[in-house]
Amino acid sequence: MAAPERSNDQQVDMSSSFLQKFRLYETRSNFYMIGRDKNRTCWRVLKLDRTDPTELNFYQDSTAYTEAECFETLRRIHEGNRSSGGLKFVTTCYGIIGFVRFLGPYYMLIITKRRKLGEICGHTVYGVAKSKIITIPHASVLSNVAYSKDEKRYKRLLCTVDLSKDFFFSYSYHIMHSLQSNLSNGVEGHTYYETMFVWNDYLTRRIRNNAKDCMWTVALVYGFFKQVKLSVSEKNFRLTLIARRSRHYAGTRYLKRGVNEKGRVANDVETEQIVFEEAQDGNPGRISSVVQNRGSIPLFWSQETSRLNIRPDIILSAKDPSYEATRLHFENLAKRYGNPIIILNLIKTREKRPRETILRAEFANAIKVINKGLSKEDRLRPLHWDLHKHSRKKGTNVLAILDRLATYALNLTGIFYFQLTSDGFQNTMENNIGECSTHDLPKDETASDSAVENGNDSKDAKEEATTMLQKGILRTNCIDCLDRTNVAQYAYGLVAFGRQLHALGLTESTTIDLDNPLAEDLMGIYETMGDTLALQYGGSAAHNKIFCERRGQWKAATQSQELFRTLQRYYSNAYMDAEKQDAINLFLGYFQPQQDKPALWELGSDQHYNAARFLASSVPENSRSTMKRSLSESSILSEGSAAARHGLAENDEEGKGLSDSAPEISTSETAMIAASLSAPPPTLEEIGLDEILENDCFCNGDQCTCAAFDMDWVSSSANSCEDESYGRSTAVRSFETIPESTKIESEIRVIESCSGNTKRDEVNGEEEAIAGIPQGYVRWVMDEEGHFW
């Protein structure tokens, strides 16, 4: 489909929409910003009024100037203001981040230095290297409010958002959207600013709405961007990994947990992996991408940060019994990515002192309830797999198991593949590929196999290559969606990497072995991404124990590193996060200061503020309460408690409580599955996964047990003493609704049926002394089983 012809005015507008360099000038009454495009062919002028102390007034000159005309205009402005000091140069900049007002004047945030991070099909992606905040009104018209303590404090608080770390943008590529979205869905005007991944949407809203243009501003995405050049069989390609953090319900670890009333979850991150083959010998290049998602468990839960308690209790609210917010979250995922939605839940299945298991049982039931209202094709597909437990078992290759889980998910969603046209990437974006044929990626071959087999020498074969779209998403979570989640995302990325290289004709196989140098390269990038996201949300680098073990790193060094990161995360959460959360709320516009209203730092806990809003809007006054379910050392809660409250364990005659794990399988079946791990990934039919999913995830009516599906059975280890002993005898006291002032506790005691000596020996072995740190303190910062997870 050819691009429509444009008038001369439209052509000017199109070229000027990519202004890339700016110079800021000032007179006593105005700021003048001069912007030009990359080729220095189009120059534009923006004027900002400096005479109003509290309002933002600007004028955009519609004329597209030449360079000579632009500087002649500046000369005239200088001559006309000579009596008041003339025109003065202020700074060179690379785009406006936005405008903000606290209690007094408006301020302008600009990028004063940028750095190149990489390219996507010729479109440069930049990171913010330096930024500056400029007061717009002239000093002669500023009121006393502009110099007040509160105004200065707000200004300092906003400046604590370090824009030089992990913020990136592009002038000509919509970096806030995935590659597939950019190529298949046309984005008009400046609406792409309003997506969930543009962090300065609020700051730029005023100028975008008034100027009806976004040529002066840049859309900032926060997260991670890394691009490397790699080669395979002497063929060069670029690998790009992008993580986009959502601006909705954004914040720090203990202050943003779970879901809000709009279905937005904490630590919501979209990860995109792009593989791009450079065009050669006049032939168009080919490109492939795959997207996955991480996000907090979409329930109303929280943890109260404390300087005396390194592991705060989990508080699970009982105020959304029909899981409406959870439902909204998954509806949003389906709208963004389509179906199926595969949920990989990595939290623990067994604990001496229940913490994660509380949320596991509730999450399983939420999925069950939601699936009852969905069609067979649209139902959520949960995979509950305790990564922590299996990582402790000797002889268990966690990455190999995750490889199989990733293969299952990728067989359902496929990847995105597209051959760029000879018109170039930008024209392809404008024409979009909405009319192209779409196919899921088969397990071992693509529609362009003939081209691969012939070495891709045939131009006709390349032109016939089929476009493939990713349909659906893998959503991974643990508790923080940082450490275990990042390991699982790497495993998924590695499986996808093999298929992407194969689709581009760079490899004959669709798989990459863990010992392949390409797997090592990819692991390093995912490890860096994990550290970056963990610092943003949790305050320390990620726990990379599995990656360290894979590289053969010395155990004592790994343990020392894990301890340091645990302490760093604890310190950040206890002492730094409150101010960091305030700064985020100010930057995103979630808090807007007003005269004669409480200041931001006077409002207390951000988490409590959001929880109070939800409860006030959705719950009758006489029934407000929360359930505190991770309590004293003597109170032990199994998964069955949440099930009992929802009436799911009424027929559990053996007293095992809710079992949202897979049905028990025989020893012979376990042995067969364990033996198969060393072989190439089998088909779904060969391992029986297809049959289990059919029974557990796509059943109809009240017999649906889809939330009970569990992947524990794929472990290569036999059941341990811990596994056999868990949940053999329990006593459950049901929950009752009592006044808010009374804490509700559940008392469930699990009677172990085998000796704990083996486990104690194992823990003691793990707790090797770390030089200079008392062993008792080491045990305190570790979890109840002696590990840093």
mmCIF file of C-alpha atoms in Angstrom, residues 21-348:
data_model
loop_
_atom_site.group_PDB
_atom_site.id
_atom_site.type_symbol
_atom_site.label_atom_id
_atom_site.label_comp_id
_atom_site.label_asym_id
_atom_site.label_seq_id
_atom_site.Cartn_x
_atom_site.Cartn_y
_atom_site.Cartn_z
ATOM 1 C CA LYS A 21 19.055 20.214 18.441
ATOM 2 C CA PHE A 22 18.033 23.415 20.174
ATOM 3 C CA ARG A 23 19.523 26.691 21.363
ATOM 4 C CA LEU A 24 17.919 28.660 24.179
ATOM 5 C CA TYR A 25 18.102 32.488 24.282
ATOM 6 C CA GLU A 26 16.596 34.978 26.706
ATOM 7 C CA THR A 27 15.529 38.572 26.971
ATOM 8 C CA ARG A 28 14.055 40.235 30.021
ATOM 9 C CA SER A 29 10.519 39.446 28.826
ATOM 10 C CA ASN A 30 10.855 36.175 26.863
ATOM 11 C CA PHE A 31 12.730 32.949 26.281
ATOM 12 C CA TYR A 32 13.347 32.007 22.662
ATOM 13 C CA MET A 33 14.076 28.387 21.774
ATOM 14 C CA ILE A 34 15.452 27.721 18.302
ATOM 15 C CA GLY A 35 15.141 24.148 17.069
ATOM 16 C CA ARG A 36 16.520 22.504 13.936
ATOM 17 C CA ASP A 37 16.338 19.110 12.314
ATOM 18 C CA LYS A 38 19.242 16.729 11.853
ATOM 19 C CA ASN A 39 20.048 17.955 8.337
ATOM 20 C CA ARG A 40 19.902 21.665 9.247
ATOM 21 C CA THR A 41 17.194 22.228 6.618
ATOM 22 C CA CYS A 42 14.334 23.266 8.871
ATOM 23 C CA TRP A 43 14.486 25.820 11.711
ATOM 24 C CA ARG A 44 11.612 26.638 14.089
ATOM 25 C CA VAL A 45 11.058 29.178 16.881
ATOM 26 C CA LEU A 46 9.240 28.806 20.221
ATOM 27 C CA LYS A 47 8.659 31.858 22.470
ATOM 28 C CA LEU A 48 7.923 31.602 26.211
ATOM 29 C CA ASP A 49 6.579 34.567 28.175
ATOM 30 C CA ARG A 50 8.606 35.565 31.288
ATOM 31 C CA THR A 51 6.356 38.359 32.562
ATOM 32 C CA ASP A 52 3.699 36.231 34.273
ATOM 33 C CA PRO A 53 4.904 34.888 37.664
ATOM 34 C CA THR A 54 2.496 31.940 37.888
ATOM 35 C CA GLU A 55 1.204 31.034 34.409
ATOM 36 C CA LEU A 56 2.792 29.283 31.437
ATOM 37 C CA ASN A 57 2.317 31.212 28.197
ATOM 38 C CA PHE A 58 4.098 30.297 24.984
ATOM 39 C CA TYR A 59 3.808 30.951 21.278
ATOM 40 C CA GLN A 60 4.940 28.585 18.516
ATOM 41 C CA ASP A 61 5.905 30.286 15.257
ATOM 42 C CA SER A 62 4.337 28.323 12.417
ATOM 43 C CA THR A 63 6.998 29.459 9.952
ATOM 44 C CA ALA A 64 9.688 26.982 8.899
ATOM 45 C CA TYR A 65 12.851 29.090 8.535
ATOM 46 C CA THR A 66 16.129 28.526 6.777
ATOM 47 C CA GLU A 67 19.260 28.930 8.868
ATOM 48 C CA ALA A 68 19.919 32.410 7.543
ATOM 49 C CA GLU A 69 16.329 33.506 8.087
ATOM 50 C CA CYS A 70 16.383 32.181 11.636
ATOM 51 C CA PHE A 71 19.474 34.095 12.661
ATOM 52 C CA GLU A 72 18.186 37.228 10.996
ATOM 53 C CA THR A 73 15.085 36.895 13.204
ATOM 54 C CA LEU A 74 17.299 36.580 16.282
ATOM 55 C CA ARG A 75 19.254 39.695 15.251
ATOM 56 C CA ARG A 76 16.043 41.691 15.046
ATOM 57 C CA ILE A 77 14.934 40.441 18.480
ATOM 58 C CA HIS A 78 18.283 41.536 19.898
ATOM 59 C CA GLU A 79 17.993 45.002 18.382
ATOM 60 C CA GLY A 80 14.435 45.393 19.631
ATOM 61 C CA ASN A 81 15.445 44.547 23.222
ATOM 62 C CA ARG A 82 18.766 46.388 23.349
ATOM 63 C CA SER A 83 17.449 48.852 25.960
ATOM 64 C CA SER A 84 16.751 46.028 28.443
ATOM 65 C CA GLY A 85 19.942 44.081 27.820
ATOM 66 C CA GLY A 86 19.283 42.537 24.438
ATOM 67 C CA LEU A 87 19.210 38.857 23.507
ATOM 68 C CA LYS A 88 21.492 36.535 25.483
ATOM 69 C CA PHE A 89 22.456 32.948 24.786
ATOM 70 C CA VAL A 90 21.549 30.568 27.661
ATOM 71 C CA THR A 91 22.435 27.021 26.650
ATOM 72 C CA THR A 92 22.399 24.390 23.948
ATOM 73 C CA CYS A 93 19.935 21.574 24.557
ATOM 74 C CA TYR A 94 18.478 18.475 22.924
ATOM 75 C CA GLY A 95 14.801 18.679 23.779
ATOM 76 C CA ILE A 96 12.330 19.744 26.433
ATOM 77 C CA ILE A 97 11.523 17.180 29.121
ATOM 78 C CA GLY A 98 8.551 19.215 30.298
ATOM 79 C CA PHE A 99 7.193 21.994 32.473
ATOM 80 C CA VAL A 100 6.293 21.826 36.144
ATOM 81 C CA ARG A 101 4.913 24.152 38.794
ATOM 82 C CA PHE A 102 4.910 23.650 42.563
ATOM 83 C CA LEU A 103 3.637 26.620 44.617
ATOM 84 C CA GLY A 104 5.106 29.527 42.660
ATOM 85 C CA PRO A 105 6.531 29.854 39.139
ATOM 86 C CA TYR A 106 6.751 27.391 36.266
ATOM 87 C CA TYR A 107 10.029 25.618 35.585
ATOM 88 C CA MET A 108 11.309 24.124 32.348
ATOM 89 C CA LEU A 109 13.291 20.877 32.325
ATOM 90 C CA ILE A 110 15.630 20.434 29.367
ATOM 91 C CA ILE A 111 18.230 17.908 28.191
ATOM 92 C CA THR A 112 21.630 19.599 27.993
ATOM 93 C CA LYS A 113 23.685 16.522 27.092
ATOM 94 C CA ARG A 114 22.801 13.229 25.440
ATOM 95 C CA ARG A 115 24.636 10.003 24.645
ATOM 96 C CA LYS A 116 23.992 7.524 21.865
ATOM 97 C CA LEU A 117 22.830 4.119 23.101
ATOM 98 C CA GLY A 118 22.166 2.354 19.813
ATOM 99 C CA GLU A 119 20.078 2.228 16.665
ATOM 100 C CA ILE A 120 16.917 0.455 15.590
ATOM 101 C CA CYS A 121 16.813 0.202 11.811
ATOM 102 C CA GLY A 122 18.745 3.435 11.400
ATOM 103 C CA HIS A 123 16.817 5.344 14.057
ATOM 104 C CA THR A 124 19.105 6.502 16.853
ATOM 105 C CA VAL A 125 18.210 5.917 20.497
ATOM 106 C CA TYR A 126 19.726 8.303 23.041
ATOM 107 C CA GLY A 127 20.151 8.340 26.780
ATOM 108 C CA VAL A 128 19.913 11.476 28.903
ATOM 109 C CA ALA A 129 23.423 12.404 30.049
ATOM 110 C CA LYS A 130 22.671 15.785 31.659
ATOM 111 C CA SER A 131 19.572 17.826 32.368
ATOM 112 C CA LYS A 132 18.802 21.254 33.750
ATOM 113 C CA ILE A 133 15.874 22.979 35.421
ATOM 114 C CA ILE A 134 15.263 26.616 34.467
ATOM 115 C CA THR A 135 12.921 29.100 36.135
ATOM 116 C CA ILE A 136 10.753 30.649 33.430
ATOM 117 C CA PRO A 137 9.551 33.999 34.950
ATOM 118 C CA HIS A 138 12.147 36.739 35.194
ATOM 119 C CA ALA A 139 13.523 37.343 38.686
ATOM 120 C CA SER A 140 11.951 40.814 38.751
ATOM 121 C CA VAL A 141 8.400 39.410 38.734
ATOM 122 C CA LEU A 142 8.866 36.480 41.148
ATOM 123 C CA SER A 143 6.848 36.548 44.363
ATOM 124 C CA ASN A 144 8.042 35.554 47.822
ATOM 125 C CA VAL A 145 6.531 32.088 47.321
ATOM 126 C CA ALA A 146 9.258 31.343 44.775
ATOM 127 C CA TYR A 147 11.842 31.698 47.553
ATOM 128 C CA SER A 148 9.921 29.890 50.290
ATOM 129 C CA LYS A 149 11.301 26.811 52.059
ATOM 130 C CA ASP A 150 8.568 24.557 50.706
ATOM 131 C CA GLU A 151 9.165 25.717 47.125
ATOM 132 C CA LYS A 152 12.895 25.050 47.435
ATOM 133 C CA ARG A 153 12.240 21.662 48.981
ATOM 134 C CA TYR A 154 9.927 20.636 46.147
ATOM 135 C CA LYS A 155 12.543 21.760 43.644
ATOM 136 C CA ARG A 156 15.284 19.758 45.379
ATOM 137 C CA LEU A 157 12.989 16.746 45.587
ATOM 138 C CA LEU A 158 12.276 16.794 41.865
ATOM 139 C CA CYS A 159 15.991 17.040 41.139
ATOM 140 C CA THR A 160 16.580 13.773 43.038
ATOM 141 C CA VAL A 161 15.021 11.993 40.046
ATOM 142 C CA ASP A 162 18.298 11.274 38.273
ATOM 143 C CA LEU A 163 17.402 11.615 34.615
ATOM 144 C CA SER A 164 20.955 10.676 33.619
ATOM 145 C CA LYS A 165 20.340 7.107 34.766
ATOM 146 C CA ASP A 166 18.224 4.741 32.675
ATOM 147 C CA PHE A 167 16.064 7.310 30.841
ATOM 148 C CA PHE A 168 16.174 7.049 27.054
ATOM 149 C CA PHE A 169 14.404 8.458 24.002
ATOM 150 C CA SER A 170 14.414 8.696 20.211
ATOM 151 C CA TYR A 171 13.395 11.558 17.968
ATOM 152 C CA SER A 172 12.195 9.437 15.032
ATOM 153 C CA TYR A 173 11.400 5.994 16.484
ATOM 154 C CA HIS A 174 8.529 5.347 18.896
ATOM 155 C CA ILE A 175 10.704 3.702 21.526
ATOM 156 C CA MET A 176 7.777 3.534 23.959
ATOM 157 C CA HIS A 177 6.121 0.923 21.708
ATOM 158 C CA SER A 178 7.285 -2.541 20.762
ATOM 159 C CA LEU A 179 8.610 -3.158 17.275
ATOM 160 C CA GLN A 180 5.534 -5.181 16.336
ATOM 161 C CA SER A 181 3.246 -2.414 17.543
ATOM 162 C CA ASN A 182 5.184 0.208 15.596
ATOM 163 C CA LEU A 183 5.006 -1.751 12.368
ATOM 164 C CA SER A 184 1.443 -2.997 12.616
ATOM 165 C CA ASN A 185 -0.409 -0.122 14.302
ATOM 166 C CA GLY A 186 -0.190 3.423 13.062
ATOM 167 C CA VAL A 187 0.243 6.041 15.814
ATOM 168 C CA GLU A 188 -1.184 9.459 14.992
ATOM 169 C CA GLY A 189 -0.305 12.852 16.402
ATOM 170 C CA HIS A 190 1.199 12.950 19.879
ATOM 171 C CA THR A 191 -0.985 10.241 21.402
ATOM 172 C CA TYR A 192 2.004 7.963 21.810
ATOM 173 C CA TYR A 193 3.048 10.179 24.734
ATOM 174 C CA GLU A 194 0.013 8.947 26.601
ATOM 175 C CA THR A 195 1.134 5.316 26.690
ATOM 176 C CA MET A 196 2.003 3.680 29.977
ATOM 177 C CA PHE A 197 5.744 3.771 29.304
ATOM 178 C CA VAL A 198 6.273 7.525 28.746
ATOM 179 C CA TRP A 199 7.307 8.952 32.085
ATOM 180 C CA ASN A 200 7.106 12.634 31.179
ATOM 181 C CA ASP A 201 3.541 12.469 29.878
ATOM 182 C CA TYR A 202 2.365 14.748 32.702
ATOM 183 C CA LEU A 203 5.260 17.196 32.313
ATOM 184 C CA THR A 204 4.681 17.630 28.577
ATOM 185 C CA ARG A 205 0.883 17.646 28.637
ATOM 186 C CA ARG A 206 0.515 21.433 28.774
ATOM 187 C CA ILE A 207 2.653 22.211 25.746
ATOM 188 C CA ARG A 208 1.337 19.260 23.722
ATOM 189 C CA ASN A 209 -2.275 20.220 24.292
ATOM 190 C CA ASN A 210 -1.753 23.889 23.486
ATOM 191 C CA ALA A 211 0.756 23.685 20.659
ATOM 192 C CA LYS A 212 -0.948 20.593 19.197
ATOM 193 C CA ASP A 213 2.517 19.313 18.454
ATOM 194 C CA CYS A 214 5.363 17.486 20.149
ATOM 195 C CA MET A 215 8.325 18.639 18.061
ATOM 196 C CA TRP A 216 9.841 20.471 21.041
ATOM 197 C CA THR A 217 9.605 17.681 23.585
ATOM 198 C CA VAL A 218 11.098 14.213 23.856
ATOM 199 C CA ALA A 219 9.193 11.187 25.161
ATOM 200 C CA LEU A 220 11.246 9.668 27.985
ATOM 201 C CA VAL A 221 11.110 5.942 28.646
ATOM 202 C CA TYR A 222 12.512 4.636 31.935
ATOM 203 C CA GLY A 223 14.067 1.227 32.355
ATOM 204 C CA PHE A 224 16.906 -0.383 30.436
ATOM 205 C CA PHE A 225 18.377 -0.217 26.939
ATOM 206 C CA LYS A 226 21.354 -2.222 25.744
ATOM 207 C CA GLN A 227 22.532 -2.985 22.223
ATOM 208 C CA VAL A 228 25.461 -5.151 21.191
ATOM 209 C CA LYS A 229 26.879 -6.345 17.882
ATOM 210 C CA LEU A 230 27.334 -10.103 17.671
ATOM 211 C CA SER A 231 28.122 -12.616 14.968
ATOM 212 C CA VAL A 232 27.365 -16.239 14.202
ATOM 213 C CA SER A 233 29.013 -18.179 11.397
ATOM 214 C CA GLU A 234 30.678 -14.930 10.281
ATOM 215 C CA LYS A 235 27.285 -13.261 9.909
ATOM 216 C CA ASN A 236 26.843 -10.030 11.842
ATOM 217 C CA PHE A 237 23.689 -8.924 13.597
ATOM 218 C CA ARG A 238 22.573 -6.600 16.379
ATOM 219 C CA LEU A 239 20.945 -7.741 19.594
ATOM 220 C CA THR A 240 18.917 -5.165 21.507
ATOM 221 C CA LEU A 241 17.308 -5.645 24.911
ATOM 222 C CA ILE A 242 14.804 -3.038 26.093
ATOM 223 C CA ALA A 243 12.962 -2.907 29.413
ATOM 224 C CA ARG A 244 10.161 -0.372 29.723
ATOM 225 C CA ARG A 245 8.843 0.433 33.176
ATOM 226 C CA SER A 246 5.198 1.426 33.501
ATOM 227 C CA ARG A 247 4.473 4.875 34.917
ATOM 228 C CA HIS A 248 1.210 3.576 36.383
ATOM 229 C CA TYR A 249 1.460 2.576 40.045
ATOM 230 C CA ALA A 250 5.188 3.241 39.855
ATOM 231 C CA GLY A 251 7.469 3.410 42.824
ATOM 232 C CA THR A 252 9.699 1.575 45.241
ATOM 233 C CA ARG A 253 9.612 -1.949 46.604
ATOM 234 C CA TYR A 254 7.701 -1.752 49.880
ATOM 235 C CA LEU A 255 5.681 1.338 48.970
ATOM 236 C CA LYS A 256 4.248 -0.120 45.769
ATOM 237 C CA ARG A 257 3.024 -3.696 46.042
ATOM 238 C CA GLY A 258 0.350 -5.682 44.283
ATOM 239 C CA VAL A 259 -2.406 -3.993 42.289
ATOM 240 C CA ASN A 260 -4.430 -0.786 42.493
ATOM 241 C CA GLU A 261 -8.128 -0.295 41.830
ATOM 242 C CA LYS A 262 -7.501 0.355 38.127
ATOM 243 C CA GLY A 263 -5.782 -2.972 37.615
ATOM 244 C CA ARG A 264 -2.296 -1.471 37.425
ATOM 245 C CA VAL A 265 0.404 -3.467 39.169
ATOM 246 C CA ALA A 266 3.649 -2.465 40.823
ATOM 247 C CA ASN A 267 6.967 -3.051 39.038
ATOM 248 C CA ASP A 268 5.212 -3.586 35.716
ATOM 249 C CA VAL A 269 7.948 -3.982 33.095
ATOM 250 C CA GLU A 270 7.741 -4.852 29.408
ATOM 251 C CA THR A 271 10.886 -6.549 28.117
ATOM 252 C CA GLU A 272 11.582 -6.637 24.380
ATOM 253 C CA GLN A 273 14.367 -8.575 22.689
ATOM 254 C CA ILE A 274 15.160 -7.463 19.138
ATOM 255 C CA VAL A 275 17.462 -9.213 16.674
ATOM 256 C CA PHE A 276 18.254 -7.209 13.546
ATOM 257 C CA GLU A 277 20.210 -8.240 10.479
ATOM 258 C CA GLU A 278 21.876 -5.360 8.701
ATOM 259 C CA ALA A 279 20.949 -4.877 5.041
ATOM 260 C CA GLN A 280 23.669 -6.101 2.696
ATOM 261 C CA ASP A 281 24.325 -5.921 -1.057
ATOM 262 C CA GLY A 282 21.237 -3.827 -1.637
ATOM 263 C CA ASN A 283 18.936 -6.393 -0.075
ATOM 264 C CA PRO A 284 16.563 -5.231 2.679
ATOM 265 C CA GLY A 285 17.335 -6.325 6.202
ATOM 266 C CA ARG A 286 15.253 -8.632 8.367
ATOM 267 C CA ILE A 287 14.233 -8.098 11.953
ATOM 268 C CA SER A 288 12.627 -10.103 14.739
ATOM 269 C CA SER A 289 11.437 -9.299 18.233
ATOM 270 C CA VAL A 290 9.807 -11.017 21.190
ATOM 271 C CA VAL A 291 8.104 -9.359 24.151
ATOM 272 C CA GLN A 292 7.576 -10.652 27.680
ATOM 273 C CA ASN A 293 6.227 -9.044 30.835
ATOM 274 C CA ARG A 294 6.917 -8.963 34.568
ATOM 275 C CA GLY A 295 4.714 -7.471 37.263
ATOM 276 C CA SER A 296 3.717 -7.755 40.898
ATOM 277 C CA ILE A 297 1.116 -10.326 41.961
ATOM 278 C CA PRO A 298 -2.165 -8.594 41.021
ATOM 279 C CA LEU A 299 -3.835 -8.736 44.426
ATOM 280 C CA PHE A 300 -4.336 -6.105 47.109
ATOM 281 C CA TRP A 301 -1.346 -6.807 49.346
ATOM 282 C CA SER A 302 1.366 -4.822 51.024
ATOM 283 C CA GLN A 303 4.286 -4.931 53.432
ATOM 284 C CA GLU A 304 4.959 -2.329 56.090
ATOM 285 C CA THR A 305 8.574 -1.267 55.862
ATOM 286 C CA SER A 306 10.435 -1.232 59.154
ATOM 287 C CA ARG A 307 13.975 -0.352 60.233
ATOM 288 C CA LEU A 308 13.886 -3.162 62.766
ATOM 289 C CA ASN A 309 12.401 -5.909 60.602
ATOM 290 C CA ILE A 310 14.250 -6.911 57.464
ATOM 291 C CA ARG A 311 11.287 -9.048 56.323
ATOM 292 C CA PRO A 312 8.039 -7.208 57.019
ATOM 293 C CA ASP A 313 4.818 -9.184 57.338
ATOM 294 C CA ILE A 314 2.659 -9.613 54.268
ATOM 295 C CA ILE A 315 -0.730 -7.937 54.591
ATOM 296 C CA LEU A 316 -3.384 -9.316 52.258
ATOM 297 C CA SER A 317 -6.535 -7.255 51.907
ATOM 298 C CA ALA A 318 -9.881 -9.041 51.857
ATOM 299 C CA LYS A 319 -11.694 -6.173 50.161
ATOM 300 C CA ASP A 320 -11.818 -7.449 46.612
ATOM 301 C CA PRO A 321 -13.466 -10.875 46.953
ATOM 302 C CA SER A 322 -14.512 -11.025 43.302
ATOM 303 C CA TYR A 323 -11.012 -10.050 42.100
ATOM 304 C CA GLU A 324 -12.235 -7.148 39.977
ATOM 305 C CA ALA A 325 -8.858 -5.368 40.029
ATOM 306 C CA THR A 326 -7.100 -8.618 39.120
ATOM 307 C CA ARG A 327 -9.543 -9.081 36.269
ATOM 308 C CA LEU A 328 -8.880 -5.541 35.023
ATOM 309 C CA HIS A 329 -5.162 -6.218 35.020
ATOM 310 C CA PHE A 330 -5.454 -9.277 32.811
ATOM 311 C CA GLU A 331 -7.962 -7.571 30.525
ATOM 312 C CA ASN A 332 -5.392 -4.824 30.010
ATOM 313 C CA LEU A 333 -2.716 -7.409 29.214
ATOM 314 C CA ALA A 334 -5.013 -9.074 26.675
ATOM 315 C CA LYS A 335 -5.771 -5.709 25.077
ATOM 316 C CA ARG A 336 -2.067 -4.919 24.751
ATOM 317 C CA TYR A 337 -0.739 -8.310 23.696
ATOM 318 C CA GLY A 338 -3.673 -10.537 22.798
ATOM 319 C CA ASN A 339 -4.186 -14.110 23.965
ATOM 320 C CA PRO A 340 -3.021 -16.438 25.349
ATOM 321 C CA ILE A 341 -1.744 -14.970 28.602
ATOM 322 C CA ILE A 342 0.646 -17.429 30.235
ATOM 323 C CA ILE A 343 1.395 -16.781 33.902
ATOM 324 C CA LEU A 344 4.679 -18.134 35.255
ATOM 325 C CA ASN A 345 4.432 -17.823 39.035
ATOM 326 C CA LEU A 346 7.782 -18.556 40.710
ATOM 327 C CA ILE A 347 6.951 -18.000 44.377
ATOM 328 C CA LYS A 348 7.420 -20.656 47.033
#
